[in-house]
PDB file of C-alpha atoms and ligand atoms in Angstrom:
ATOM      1  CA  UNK A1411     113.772  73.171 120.961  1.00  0.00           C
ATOM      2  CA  UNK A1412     111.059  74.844 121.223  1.00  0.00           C
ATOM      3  CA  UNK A1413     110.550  78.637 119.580  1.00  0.00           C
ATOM      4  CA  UNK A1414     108.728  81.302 120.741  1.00  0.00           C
ATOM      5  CA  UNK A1415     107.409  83.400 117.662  1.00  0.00           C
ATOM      6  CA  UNK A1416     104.963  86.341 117.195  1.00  0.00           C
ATOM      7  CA  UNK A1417     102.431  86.995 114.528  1.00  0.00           C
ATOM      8  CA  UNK A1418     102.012  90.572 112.631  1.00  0.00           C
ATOM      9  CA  UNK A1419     100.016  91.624 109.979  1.00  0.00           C
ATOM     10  CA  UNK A1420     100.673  95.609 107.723  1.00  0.00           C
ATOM     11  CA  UNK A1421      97.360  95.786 106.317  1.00  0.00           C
ATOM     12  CA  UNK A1422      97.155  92.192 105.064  1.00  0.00           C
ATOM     13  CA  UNK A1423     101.241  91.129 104.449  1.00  0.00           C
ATOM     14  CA  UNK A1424     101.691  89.086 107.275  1.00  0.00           C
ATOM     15  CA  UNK A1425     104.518  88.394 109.555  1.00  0.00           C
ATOM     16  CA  UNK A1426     106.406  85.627 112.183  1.00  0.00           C
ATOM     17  CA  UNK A1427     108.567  87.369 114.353  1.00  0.00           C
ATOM     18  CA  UNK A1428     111.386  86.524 116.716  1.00  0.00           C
ATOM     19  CA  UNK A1429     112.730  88.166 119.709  1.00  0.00           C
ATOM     20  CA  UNK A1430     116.693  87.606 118.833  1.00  0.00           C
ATOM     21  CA  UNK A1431     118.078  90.263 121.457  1.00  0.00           C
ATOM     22  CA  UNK A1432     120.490  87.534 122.867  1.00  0.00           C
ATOM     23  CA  UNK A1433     121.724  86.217 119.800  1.00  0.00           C
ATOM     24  CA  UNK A1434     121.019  82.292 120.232  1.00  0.00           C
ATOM     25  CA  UNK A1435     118.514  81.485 117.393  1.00  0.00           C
ATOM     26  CA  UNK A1436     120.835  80.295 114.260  1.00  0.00           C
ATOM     27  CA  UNK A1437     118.104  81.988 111.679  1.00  0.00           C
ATOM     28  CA  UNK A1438     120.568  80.972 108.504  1.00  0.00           C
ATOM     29  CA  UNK A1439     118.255  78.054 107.958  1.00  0.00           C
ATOM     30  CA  UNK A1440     115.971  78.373 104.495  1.00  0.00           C
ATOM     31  CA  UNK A1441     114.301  75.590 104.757  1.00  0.00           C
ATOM     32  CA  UNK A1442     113.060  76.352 108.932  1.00  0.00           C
ATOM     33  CA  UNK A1443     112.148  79.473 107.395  1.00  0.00           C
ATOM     34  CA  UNK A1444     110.321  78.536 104.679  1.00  0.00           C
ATOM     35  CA  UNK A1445     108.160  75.435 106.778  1.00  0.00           C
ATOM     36  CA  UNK A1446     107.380  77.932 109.507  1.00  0.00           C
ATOM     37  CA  UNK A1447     105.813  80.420 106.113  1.00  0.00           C
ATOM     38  CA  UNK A1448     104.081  77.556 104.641  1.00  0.00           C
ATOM     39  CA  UNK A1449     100.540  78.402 105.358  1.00  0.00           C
ATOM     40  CA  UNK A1450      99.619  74.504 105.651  1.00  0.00           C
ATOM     41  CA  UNK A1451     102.192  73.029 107.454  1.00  0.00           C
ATOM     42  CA  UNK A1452     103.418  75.923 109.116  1.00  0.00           C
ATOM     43  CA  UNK A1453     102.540  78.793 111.241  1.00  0.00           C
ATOM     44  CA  UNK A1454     102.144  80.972 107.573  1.00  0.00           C
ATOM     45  CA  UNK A1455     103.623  84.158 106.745  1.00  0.00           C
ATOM     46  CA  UNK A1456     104.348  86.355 103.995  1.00  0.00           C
ATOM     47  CA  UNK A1457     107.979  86.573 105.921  1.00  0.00           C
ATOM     48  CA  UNK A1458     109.642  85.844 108.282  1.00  0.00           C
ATOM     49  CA  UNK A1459     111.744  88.565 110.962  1.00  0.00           C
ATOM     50  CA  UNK A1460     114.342  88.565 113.485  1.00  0.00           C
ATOM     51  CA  UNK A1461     114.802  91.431 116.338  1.00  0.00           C
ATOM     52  CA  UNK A1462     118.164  91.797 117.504  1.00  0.00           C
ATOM     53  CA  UNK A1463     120.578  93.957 119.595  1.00  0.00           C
ATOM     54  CA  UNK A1464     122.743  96.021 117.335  1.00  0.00           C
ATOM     55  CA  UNK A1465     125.224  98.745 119.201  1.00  0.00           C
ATOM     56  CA  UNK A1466     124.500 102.112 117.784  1.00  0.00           C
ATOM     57  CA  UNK A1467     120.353 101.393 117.333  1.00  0.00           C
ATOM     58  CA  UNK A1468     117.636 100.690 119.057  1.00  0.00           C
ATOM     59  CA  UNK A1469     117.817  97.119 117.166  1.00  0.00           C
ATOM     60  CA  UNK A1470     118.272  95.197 113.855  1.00  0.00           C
ATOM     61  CA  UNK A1471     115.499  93.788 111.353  1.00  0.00           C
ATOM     62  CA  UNK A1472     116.535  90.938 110.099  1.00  0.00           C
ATOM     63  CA  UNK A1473     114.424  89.716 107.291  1.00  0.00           C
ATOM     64  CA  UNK A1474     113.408  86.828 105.513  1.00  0.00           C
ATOM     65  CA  UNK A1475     110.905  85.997 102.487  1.00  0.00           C
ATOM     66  CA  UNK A1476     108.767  83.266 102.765  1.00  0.00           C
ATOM     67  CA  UNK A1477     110.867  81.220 100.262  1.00  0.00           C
ATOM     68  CA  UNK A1478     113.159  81.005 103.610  1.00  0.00           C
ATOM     69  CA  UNK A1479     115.912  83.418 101.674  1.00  0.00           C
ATOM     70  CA  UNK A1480     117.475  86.779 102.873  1.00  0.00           C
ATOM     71  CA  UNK A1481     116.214  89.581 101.209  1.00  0.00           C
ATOM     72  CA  UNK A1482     116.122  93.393 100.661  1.00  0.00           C
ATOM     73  CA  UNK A1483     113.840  95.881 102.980  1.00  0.00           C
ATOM     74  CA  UNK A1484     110.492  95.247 103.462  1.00  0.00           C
ATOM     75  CA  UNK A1485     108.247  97.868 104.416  1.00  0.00           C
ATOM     76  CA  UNK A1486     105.599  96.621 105.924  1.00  0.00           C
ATOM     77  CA  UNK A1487     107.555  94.231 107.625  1.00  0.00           C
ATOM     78  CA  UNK A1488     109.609  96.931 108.927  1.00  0.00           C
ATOM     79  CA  UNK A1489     106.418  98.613 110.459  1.00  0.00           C
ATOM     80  CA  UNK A1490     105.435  95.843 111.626  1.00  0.00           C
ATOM     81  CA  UNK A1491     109.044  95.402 114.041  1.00  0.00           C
ATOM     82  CA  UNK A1492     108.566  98.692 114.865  1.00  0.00           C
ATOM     83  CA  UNK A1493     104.705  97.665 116.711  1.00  0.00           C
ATOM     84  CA  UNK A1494     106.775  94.181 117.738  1.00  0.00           C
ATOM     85  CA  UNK A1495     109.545  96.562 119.689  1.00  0.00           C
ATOM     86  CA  UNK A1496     107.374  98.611 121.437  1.00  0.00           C
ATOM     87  CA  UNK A1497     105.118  95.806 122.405  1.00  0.00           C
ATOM     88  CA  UNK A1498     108.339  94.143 123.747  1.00  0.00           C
ATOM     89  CA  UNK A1499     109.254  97.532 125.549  1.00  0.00           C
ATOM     90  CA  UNK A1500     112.767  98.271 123.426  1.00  0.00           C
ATOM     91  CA  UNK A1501     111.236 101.731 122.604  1.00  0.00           C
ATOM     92  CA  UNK A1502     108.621 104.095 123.643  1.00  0.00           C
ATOM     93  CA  UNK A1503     107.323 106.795 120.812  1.00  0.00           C
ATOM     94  CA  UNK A1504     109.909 106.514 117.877  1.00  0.00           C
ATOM     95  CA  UNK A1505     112.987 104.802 116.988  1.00  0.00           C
ATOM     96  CA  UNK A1506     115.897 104.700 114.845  1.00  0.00           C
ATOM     97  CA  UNK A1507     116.785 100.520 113.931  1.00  0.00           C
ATOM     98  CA  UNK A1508     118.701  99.618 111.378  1.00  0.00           C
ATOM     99  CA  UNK A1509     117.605  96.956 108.145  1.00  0.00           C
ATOM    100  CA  UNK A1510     119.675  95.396 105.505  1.00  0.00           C
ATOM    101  CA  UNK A1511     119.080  98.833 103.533  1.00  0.00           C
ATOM    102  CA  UNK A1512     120.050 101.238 106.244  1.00  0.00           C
ATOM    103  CA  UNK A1513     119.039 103.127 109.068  1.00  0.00           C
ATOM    104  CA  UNK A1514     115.384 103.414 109.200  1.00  0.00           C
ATOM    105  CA  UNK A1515     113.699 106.514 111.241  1.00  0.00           C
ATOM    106  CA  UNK A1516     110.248 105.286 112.682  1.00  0.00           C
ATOM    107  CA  UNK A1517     107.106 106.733 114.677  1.00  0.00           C
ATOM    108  CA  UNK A1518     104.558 104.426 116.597  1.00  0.00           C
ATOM    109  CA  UNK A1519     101.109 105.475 117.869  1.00  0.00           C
ATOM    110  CA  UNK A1520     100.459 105.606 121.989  1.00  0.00           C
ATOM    111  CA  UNK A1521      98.109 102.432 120.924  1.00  0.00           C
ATOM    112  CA  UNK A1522     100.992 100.517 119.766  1.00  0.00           C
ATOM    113  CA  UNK A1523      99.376  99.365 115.998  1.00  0.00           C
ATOM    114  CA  UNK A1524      99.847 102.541 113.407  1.00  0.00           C
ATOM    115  CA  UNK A1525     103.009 103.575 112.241  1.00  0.00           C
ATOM    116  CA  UNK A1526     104.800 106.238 110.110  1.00  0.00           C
ATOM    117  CA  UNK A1527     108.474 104.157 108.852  1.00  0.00           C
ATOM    118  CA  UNK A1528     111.089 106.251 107.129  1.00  0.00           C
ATOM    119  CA  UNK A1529     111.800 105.258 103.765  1.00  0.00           C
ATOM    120  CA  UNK A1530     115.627 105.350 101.720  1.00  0.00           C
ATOM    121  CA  UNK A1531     115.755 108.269  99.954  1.00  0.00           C
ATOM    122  CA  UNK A1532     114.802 107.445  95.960  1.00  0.00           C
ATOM    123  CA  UNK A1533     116.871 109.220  92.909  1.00  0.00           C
ATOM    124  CA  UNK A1534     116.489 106.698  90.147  1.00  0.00           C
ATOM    125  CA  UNK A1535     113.712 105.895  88.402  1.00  0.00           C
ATOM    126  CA  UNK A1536     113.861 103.715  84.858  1.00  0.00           C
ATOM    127  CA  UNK A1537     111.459 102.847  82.105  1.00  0.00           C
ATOM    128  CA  UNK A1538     110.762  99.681  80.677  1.00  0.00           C
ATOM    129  CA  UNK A1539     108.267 100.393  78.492  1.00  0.00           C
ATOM    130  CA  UNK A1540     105.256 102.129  80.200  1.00  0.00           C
ATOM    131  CA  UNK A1541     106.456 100.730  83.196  1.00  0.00           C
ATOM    132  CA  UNK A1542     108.354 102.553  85.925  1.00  0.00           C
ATOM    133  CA  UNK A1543     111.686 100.550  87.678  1.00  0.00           C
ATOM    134  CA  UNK A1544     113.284 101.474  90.786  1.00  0.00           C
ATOM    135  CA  UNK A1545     114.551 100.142  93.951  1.00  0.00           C
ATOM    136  CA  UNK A1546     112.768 101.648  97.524  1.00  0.00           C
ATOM    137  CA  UNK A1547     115.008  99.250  99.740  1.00  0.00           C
ATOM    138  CA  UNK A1548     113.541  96.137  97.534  1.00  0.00           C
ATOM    139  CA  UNK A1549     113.179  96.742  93.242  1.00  0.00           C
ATOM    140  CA  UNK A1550     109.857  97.174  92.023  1.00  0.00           C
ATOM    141  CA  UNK A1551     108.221  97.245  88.836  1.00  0.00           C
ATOM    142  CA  UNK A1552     105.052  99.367  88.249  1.00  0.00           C
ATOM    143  CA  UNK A1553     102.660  99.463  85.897  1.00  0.00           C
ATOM    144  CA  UNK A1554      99.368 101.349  85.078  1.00  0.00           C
ATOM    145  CA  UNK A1555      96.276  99.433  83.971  1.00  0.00           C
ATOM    146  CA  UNK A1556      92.570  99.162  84.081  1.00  0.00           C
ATOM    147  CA  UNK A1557      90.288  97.091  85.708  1.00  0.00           C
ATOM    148  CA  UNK A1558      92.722  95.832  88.367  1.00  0.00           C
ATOM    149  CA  UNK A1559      89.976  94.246  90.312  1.00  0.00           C
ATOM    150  CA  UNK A1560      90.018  91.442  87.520  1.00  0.00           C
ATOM    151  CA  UNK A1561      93.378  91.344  86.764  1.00  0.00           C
ATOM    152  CA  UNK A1562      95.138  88.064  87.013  1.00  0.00           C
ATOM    153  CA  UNK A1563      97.843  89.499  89.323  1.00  0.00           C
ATOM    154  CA  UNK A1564      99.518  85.919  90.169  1.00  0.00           C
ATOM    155  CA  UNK A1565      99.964  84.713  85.753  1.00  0.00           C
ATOM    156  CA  UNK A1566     101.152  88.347  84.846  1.00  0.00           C
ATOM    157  CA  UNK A1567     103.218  89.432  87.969  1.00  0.00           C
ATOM    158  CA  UNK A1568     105.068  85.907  87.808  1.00  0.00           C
ATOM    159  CA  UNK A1569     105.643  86.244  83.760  1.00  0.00           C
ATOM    160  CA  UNK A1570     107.045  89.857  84.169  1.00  0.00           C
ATOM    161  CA  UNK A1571     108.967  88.813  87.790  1.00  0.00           C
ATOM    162  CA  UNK A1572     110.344  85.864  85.471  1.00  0.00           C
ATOM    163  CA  UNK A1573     110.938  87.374  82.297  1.00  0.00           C
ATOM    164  CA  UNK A1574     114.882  87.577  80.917  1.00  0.00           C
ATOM    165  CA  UNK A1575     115.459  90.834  82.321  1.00  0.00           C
ATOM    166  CA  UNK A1576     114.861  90.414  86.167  1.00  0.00           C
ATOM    167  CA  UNK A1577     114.892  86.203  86.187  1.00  0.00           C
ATOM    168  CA  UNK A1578     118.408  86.267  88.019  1.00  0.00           C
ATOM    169  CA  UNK A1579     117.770  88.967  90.176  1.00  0.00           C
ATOM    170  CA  UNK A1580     113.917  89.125  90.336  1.00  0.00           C
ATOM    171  CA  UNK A1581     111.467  92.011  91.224  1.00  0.00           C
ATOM    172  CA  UNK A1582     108.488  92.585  92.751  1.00  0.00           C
ATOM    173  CA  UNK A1583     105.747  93.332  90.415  1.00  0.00           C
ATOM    174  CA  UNK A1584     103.195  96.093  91.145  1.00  0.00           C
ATOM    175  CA  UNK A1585      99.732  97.179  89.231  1.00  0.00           C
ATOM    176  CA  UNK A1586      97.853 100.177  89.676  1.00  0.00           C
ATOM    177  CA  UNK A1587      95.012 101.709  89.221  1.00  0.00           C
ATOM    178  CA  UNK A1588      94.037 105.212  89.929  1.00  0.00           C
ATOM    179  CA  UNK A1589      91.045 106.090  91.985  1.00  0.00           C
ATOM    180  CA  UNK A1590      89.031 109.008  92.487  1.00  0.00           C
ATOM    181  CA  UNK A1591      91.183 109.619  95.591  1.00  0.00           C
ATOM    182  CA  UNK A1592      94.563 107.947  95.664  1.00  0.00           C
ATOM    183  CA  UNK A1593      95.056 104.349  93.635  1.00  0.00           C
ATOM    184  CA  UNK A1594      94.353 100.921  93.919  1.00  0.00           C
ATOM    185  CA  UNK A1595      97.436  98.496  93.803  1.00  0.00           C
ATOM    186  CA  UNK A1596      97.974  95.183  93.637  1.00  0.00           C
ATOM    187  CA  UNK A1597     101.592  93.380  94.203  1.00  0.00           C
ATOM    188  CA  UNK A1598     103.515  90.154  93.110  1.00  0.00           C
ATOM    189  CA  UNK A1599     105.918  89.750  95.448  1.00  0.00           C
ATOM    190  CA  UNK A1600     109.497  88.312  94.903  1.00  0.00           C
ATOM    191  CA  UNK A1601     110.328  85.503  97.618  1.00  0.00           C
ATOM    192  CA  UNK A1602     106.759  84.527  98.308  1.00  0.00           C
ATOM    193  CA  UNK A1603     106.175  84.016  94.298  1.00  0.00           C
ATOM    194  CA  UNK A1604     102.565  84.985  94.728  1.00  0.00           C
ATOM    195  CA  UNK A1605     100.461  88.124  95.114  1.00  0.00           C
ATOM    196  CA  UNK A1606     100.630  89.657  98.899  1.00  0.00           C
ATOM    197  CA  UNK A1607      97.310  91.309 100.284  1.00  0.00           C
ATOM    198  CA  UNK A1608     100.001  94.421 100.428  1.00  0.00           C
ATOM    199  CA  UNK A1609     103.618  95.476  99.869  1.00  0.00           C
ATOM    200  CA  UNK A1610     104.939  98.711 101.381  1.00  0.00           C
ATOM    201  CA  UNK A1611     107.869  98.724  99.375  1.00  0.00           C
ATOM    202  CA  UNK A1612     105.751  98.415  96.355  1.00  0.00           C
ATOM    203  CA  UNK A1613     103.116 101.013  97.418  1.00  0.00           C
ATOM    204  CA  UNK A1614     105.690 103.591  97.819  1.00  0.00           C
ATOM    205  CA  UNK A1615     107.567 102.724  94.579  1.00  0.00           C
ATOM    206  CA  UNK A1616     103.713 103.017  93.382  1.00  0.00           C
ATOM    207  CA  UNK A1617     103.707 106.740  94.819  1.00  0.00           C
ATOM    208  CA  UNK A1618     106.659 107.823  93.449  1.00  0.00           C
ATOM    209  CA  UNK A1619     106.450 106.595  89.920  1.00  0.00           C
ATOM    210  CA  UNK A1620     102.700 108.544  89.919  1.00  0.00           C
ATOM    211  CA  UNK A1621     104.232 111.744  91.102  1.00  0.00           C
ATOM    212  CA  UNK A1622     106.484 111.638  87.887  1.00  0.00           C
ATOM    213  CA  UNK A1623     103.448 110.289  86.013  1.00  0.00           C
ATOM    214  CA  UNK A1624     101.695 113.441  87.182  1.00  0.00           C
ATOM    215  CA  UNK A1625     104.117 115.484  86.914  1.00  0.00           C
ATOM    216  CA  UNK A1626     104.099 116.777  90.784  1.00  0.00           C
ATOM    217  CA  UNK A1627     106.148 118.471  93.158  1.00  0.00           C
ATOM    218  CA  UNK A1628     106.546 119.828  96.455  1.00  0.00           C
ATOM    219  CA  UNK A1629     104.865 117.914  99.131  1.00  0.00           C
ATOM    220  CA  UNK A1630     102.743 115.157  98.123  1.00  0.00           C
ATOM    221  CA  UNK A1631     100.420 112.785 100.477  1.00  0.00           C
ATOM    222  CA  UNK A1632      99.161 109.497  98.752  1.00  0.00           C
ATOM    223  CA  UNK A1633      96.228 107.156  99.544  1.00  0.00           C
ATOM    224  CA  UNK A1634      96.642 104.196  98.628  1.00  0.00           C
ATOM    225  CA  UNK A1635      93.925 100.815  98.957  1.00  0.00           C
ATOM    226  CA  UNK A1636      95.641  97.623  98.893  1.00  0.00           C
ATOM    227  CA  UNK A1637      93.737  94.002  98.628  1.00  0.00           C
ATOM    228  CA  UNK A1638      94.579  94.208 102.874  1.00  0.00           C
ATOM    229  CA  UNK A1639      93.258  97.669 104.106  1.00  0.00           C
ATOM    230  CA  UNK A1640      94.804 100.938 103.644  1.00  0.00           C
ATOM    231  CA  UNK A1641      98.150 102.748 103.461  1.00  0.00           C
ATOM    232  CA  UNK A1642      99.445 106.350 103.395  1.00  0.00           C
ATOM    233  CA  UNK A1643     102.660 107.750 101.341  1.00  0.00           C
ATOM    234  CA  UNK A1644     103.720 111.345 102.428  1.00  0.00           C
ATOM    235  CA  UNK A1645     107.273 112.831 100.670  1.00  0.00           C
ATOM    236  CA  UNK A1646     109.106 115.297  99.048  1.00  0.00           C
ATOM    237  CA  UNK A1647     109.922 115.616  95.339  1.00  0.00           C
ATOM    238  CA  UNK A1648     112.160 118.345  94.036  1.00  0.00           C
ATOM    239  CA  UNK A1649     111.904 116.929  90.491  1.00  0.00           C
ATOM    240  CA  UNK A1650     114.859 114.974  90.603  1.00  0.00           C
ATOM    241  CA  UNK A1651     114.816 113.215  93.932  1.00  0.00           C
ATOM    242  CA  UNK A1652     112.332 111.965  96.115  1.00  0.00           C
ATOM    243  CA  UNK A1653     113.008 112.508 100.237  1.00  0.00           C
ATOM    244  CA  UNK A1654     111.833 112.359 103.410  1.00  0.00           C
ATOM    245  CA  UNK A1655     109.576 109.343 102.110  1.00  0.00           C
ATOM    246  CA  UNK A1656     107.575 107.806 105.027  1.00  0.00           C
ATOM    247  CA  UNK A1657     104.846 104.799 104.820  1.00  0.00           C
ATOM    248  CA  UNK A1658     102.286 104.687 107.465  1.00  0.00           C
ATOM    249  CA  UNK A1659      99.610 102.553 108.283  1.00  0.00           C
ATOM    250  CA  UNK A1660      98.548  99.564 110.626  1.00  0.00           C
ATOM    251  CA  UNK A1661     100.871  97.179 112.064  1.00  0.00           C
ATOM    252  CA  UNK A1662      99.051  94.821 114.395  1.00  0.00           C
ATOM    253  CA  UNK A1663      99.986  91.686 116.555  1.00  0.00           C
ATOM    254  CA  UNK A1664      97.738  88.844 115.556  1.00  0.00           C
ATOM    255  CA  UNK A1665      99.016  85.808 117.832  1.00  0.00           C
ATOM    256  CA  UNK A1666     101.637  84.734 119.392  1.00  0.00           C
ATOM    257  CA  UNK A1667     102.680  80.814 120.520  1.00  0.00           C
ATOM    258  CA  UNK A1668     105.624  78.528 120.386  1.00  0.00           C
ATOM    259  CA  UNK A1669     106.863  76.097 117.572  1.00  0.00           C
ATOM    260  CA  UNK A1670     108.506  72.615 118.340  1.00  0.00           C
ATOM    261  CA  UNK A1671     111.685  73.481 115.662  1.00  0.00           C
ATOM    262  CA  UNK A1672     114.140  70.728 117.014  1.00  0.00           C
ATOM    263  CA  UNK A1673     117.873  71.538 117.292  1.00  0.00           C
ATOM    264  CA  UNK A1674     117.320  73.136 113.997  1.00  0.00           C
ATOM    265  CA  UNK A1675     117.025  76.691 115.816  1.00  0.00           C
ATOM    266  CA  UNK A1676     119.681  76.664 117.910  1.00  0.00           C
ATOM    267  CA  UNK A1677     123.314  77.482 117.939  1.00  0.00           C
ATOM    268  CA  UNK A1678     125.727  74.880 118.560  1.00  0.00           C
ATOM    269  CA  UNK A1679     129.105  75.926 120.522  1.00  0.00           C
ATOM    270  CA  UNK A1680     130.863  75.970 117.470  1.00  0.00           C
ATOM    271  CA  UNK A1681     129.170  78.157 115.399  1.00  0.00           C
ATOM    272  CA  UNK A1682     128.755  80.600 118.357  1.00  0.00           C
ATOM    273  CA  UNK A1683     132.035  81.185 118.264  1.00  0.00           C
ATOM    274  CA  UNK A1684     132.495  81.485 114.455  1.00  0.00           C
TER     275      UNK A1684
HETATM  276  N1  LIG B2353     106.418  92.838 101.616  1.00  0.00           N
HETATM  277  C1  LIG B2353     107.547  93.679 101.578  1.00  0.00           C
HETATM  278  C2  LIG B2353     108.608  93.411 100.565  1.00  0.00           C
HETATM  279  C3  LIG B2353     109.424  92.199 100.981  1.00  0.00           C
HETATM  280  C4  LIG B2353     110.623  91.942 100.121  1.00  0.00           C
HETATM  281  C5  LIG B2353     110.234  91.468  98.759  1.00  0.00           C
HETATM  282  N2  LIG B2353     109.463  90.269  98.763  1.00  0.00           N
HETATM  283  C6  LIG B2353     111.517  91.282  97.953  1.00  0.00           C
HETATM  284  O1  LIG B2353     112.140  90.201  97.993  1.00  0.00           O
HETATM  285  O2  LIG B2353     111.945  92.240  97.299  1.00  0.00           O
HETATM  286  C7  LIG B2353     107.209  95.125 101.787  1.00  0.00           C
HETATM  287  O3  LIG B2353     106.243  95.409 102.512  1.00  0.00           O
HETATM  288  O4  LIG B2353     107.957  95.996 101.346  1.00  0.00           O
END
């Protein structure tokens, strides 16, 4: 069988994506998921997504990491479905779609490659230590440093990700750095068990947790440079909880092709009917 995939890239975290509107592509299959990622002997991804008809929506993210497991939201992914939509003509200016976190709220550029995705609203934020801990549709951990240019992201991200109290669970590990406009992060990311070129779930956990570090409120607009271009965080913060949360940036198609995938791909009679 032979697949037909796209290729997306959010400033740097990159993307395969499949049209799945009518439902025949078995994606419960880690280990065609995780070949198709590998960036040797695959087509290479940071993850992997699935667009599919769901009554109610415009359509349904489905998302995998590149380990070839099902995992929380991703935000640049979800931009990136957004660009992969219109492209496919499932929506025009905006959408509402719906991801394994919930309904998402999105708005795409006439050109097709810049959007604004809604975020889930945020009202709990943790310490551990100096870090900051909470979940933005996928758990993050954020910490402030210096000289994040030389940081060894992939050793320290993996040792926190790994350490007793996220091992079972994991989390996405995010540094910072503040610039003279906006901040510099860097991101380990769960499920691909390396550092990303960018995480949107990450940079806007990275936002939030420097509002409270600031101590701001009202409407806030964040800049942030990631190692793969540039993103923007614009919300609300009453203090106590963070709303109306959107990411925005690029979401562009890179390629598109076919993979030979076997029968591994496809449905057989049986499970269609399970
Ligand atoms: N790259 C994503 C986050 C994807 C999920 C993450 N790896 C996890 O398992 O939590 C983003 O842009 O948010």
């Amino acid at each position: 069988m032979k697949l037909n995939f796209y290729k997306y890239q959010g400033a740097g975290n990159d993307f395969i994506l499949v049209d799945n509107r009518e439902g025949n592509i078995n994606h419960h299959n880690p280990k065609l998921i995780s070949s198709l990622c590998d960036r040797r002997f695959g087509i290479g991804g940071d993850g992997m997504m699935f667009l599919q008809h769901r009554e109610g929506y415009d359509f349904e993210m489905v998302y995998y990491n590149a380990d070839g497991q099902p995992s929380s939201m991703c935000g640049n992914g979800g931009r990136c479905i957004v660009a992969f939509a219109k492209y496919l003509g499932v929506i025009t200016k905006e959408t509402n779609f719906l991801a394994v976190d919930g309904p998402h709220y999105a708005k795409i550029s006439a050109s097709g490659d810049w959007v604004s995705l809604q975020m889930i609203d945020v009202d709990t934020v943790t310490r551990d230590n100096e870090a900051y801990v909470m979940n933005t549709g996928s758990p993050h951990y954020v910490q402030l440093v210096s000289d994040l240019a030389q940081k060894d992201v992939f050793t320290e991200g993996r040792s926190i990700r790994n350490n007793p109290t996220y091992l079972a669970k994991g989390i996405n590990v995010n540094f910072v750095e503040p610039l003279n406009e906006g901040y510099f992060v860097r991101t380990y990311e769960r499920g691909v068990e390396d550092e990303t070129y960018a995480c949107g779930t990450g940079v806007t956990a990275v936002a939030l947790a420097m509002a409270k570090e600031n101590k701001q409120t009202g409407t806030i607009s964040t800049p942030i440079k990631v190692l793969g271009g540039n993103l923007n965080l614009h919300f609300n913060y009453d203090g106590a909880q963070f709303t109306h949360i959107f990411l925005e940036g690029p979401a562009v198609k890179v390629f598109e092709g076919e993979v030979e995938v076997g029968d591994l791909a496809e449905y057989t009679a049986e499970e269609q009917t399970v």
